[in-house]
Amino acid sequence: MSQREPAAEQARLSVLPQRASGIPEACCTLAIEGREQTRLVQMFKALGNPIRFEILKFLLTHPGCITGDLVNHLPIAQATVSQHLKVLKQAGWVAGTIQGPAVAYCLDDANVAWFRSRVEDVF
Amino acid sequence: MSQREPAAEQARLSVLPQRASGIPEACCTLAIEGREQTRLVQMFKALGNPIRFEILKFLLTHPGCITGDLVNHLPIAQATVSQHLKVLKQAGWVAGTIQGPAVAYCLDDANVAWFRSRVEDVF
DNA sequence: CCCATTAATCGTATAAATACGATCATGAGT
DNA sequence: ACTCATGATCGTATTTATACGATTAATGGG
């Protein structure tokens, strides 16, 4: 074992007496699996991008803003913003509301609450 | 607006009277920005992968298990598991402890708690 | 009925993530 | 010292994500 930790990460490792062989027993069960787990992972993935996190932040402080407001606020093209909004919608973070020729976006409160409760349960 | 919503997502949209022009006022401030935000996004991204989520789940129920236990539990090669563990370590989700020639992994409780509190603050 | 505004989608280029086999370094036991 | 067990890293192939310009479609106003 040598390339195991390249200096920067070495700090996180400490040496302990060797444990007995065998996988440690399961100490608990987890309240998530299957489709719920897939959905949770999808929500994590959607927010695991700086632009999309910024979109969510903006929607949090400016609920009901339209796509164009986000395009003005962000350093990327309209097509890309639209694509990110699609990812956030599919993950359940946001919902759009047609307002004339525009679309106003808000957080999807029910799903946000679900995410929070899952995080509290699991971790 | 027409390709805007391809049938499956149409359900999430409802029609409301058009709002007054202008960006909605900021309704609140957010308790995250800069490096903290980057770190939070990194944690989201790390868990936004089904294999890594499964690793975290396994560590939650089998704290102190070694890499080989995870390799046995997962349907992917050892090199790939090692790579995923590196991502989880860099994001702060897990920490490794050298035990002889092996490395025992556990959740990084402090960072997990930080993540929880950030989720509670922000959303 | 045209025209401007708005935003979703298409096609495509580039970057990043994911996976694997092979190799290498370390620790432990012989 | 030699060998085995362990797991991190390397090189690389493939897939997926990200970004953009261009196009398309729909609404609302003149």
XYZ file of C-alpha atoms (C1' of nucleotides) in Angstrom, chain D residues 10-22:
13
model
C -2.160 4.394 -14.470
C -3.604 4.231 -19.166
C -7.423 3.918 -21.936
C -12.081 3.099 -23.959
C -16.723 4.350 -23.771
C -20.509 6.868 -22.135
C -22.606 10.905 -20.363
C -22.791 15.848 -19.341
C -22.317 20.461 -20.667
C -22.405 24.288 -23.750
C -23.641 26.842 -27.814
C -25.908 28.619 -32.170
C -29.793 27.852 -34.856
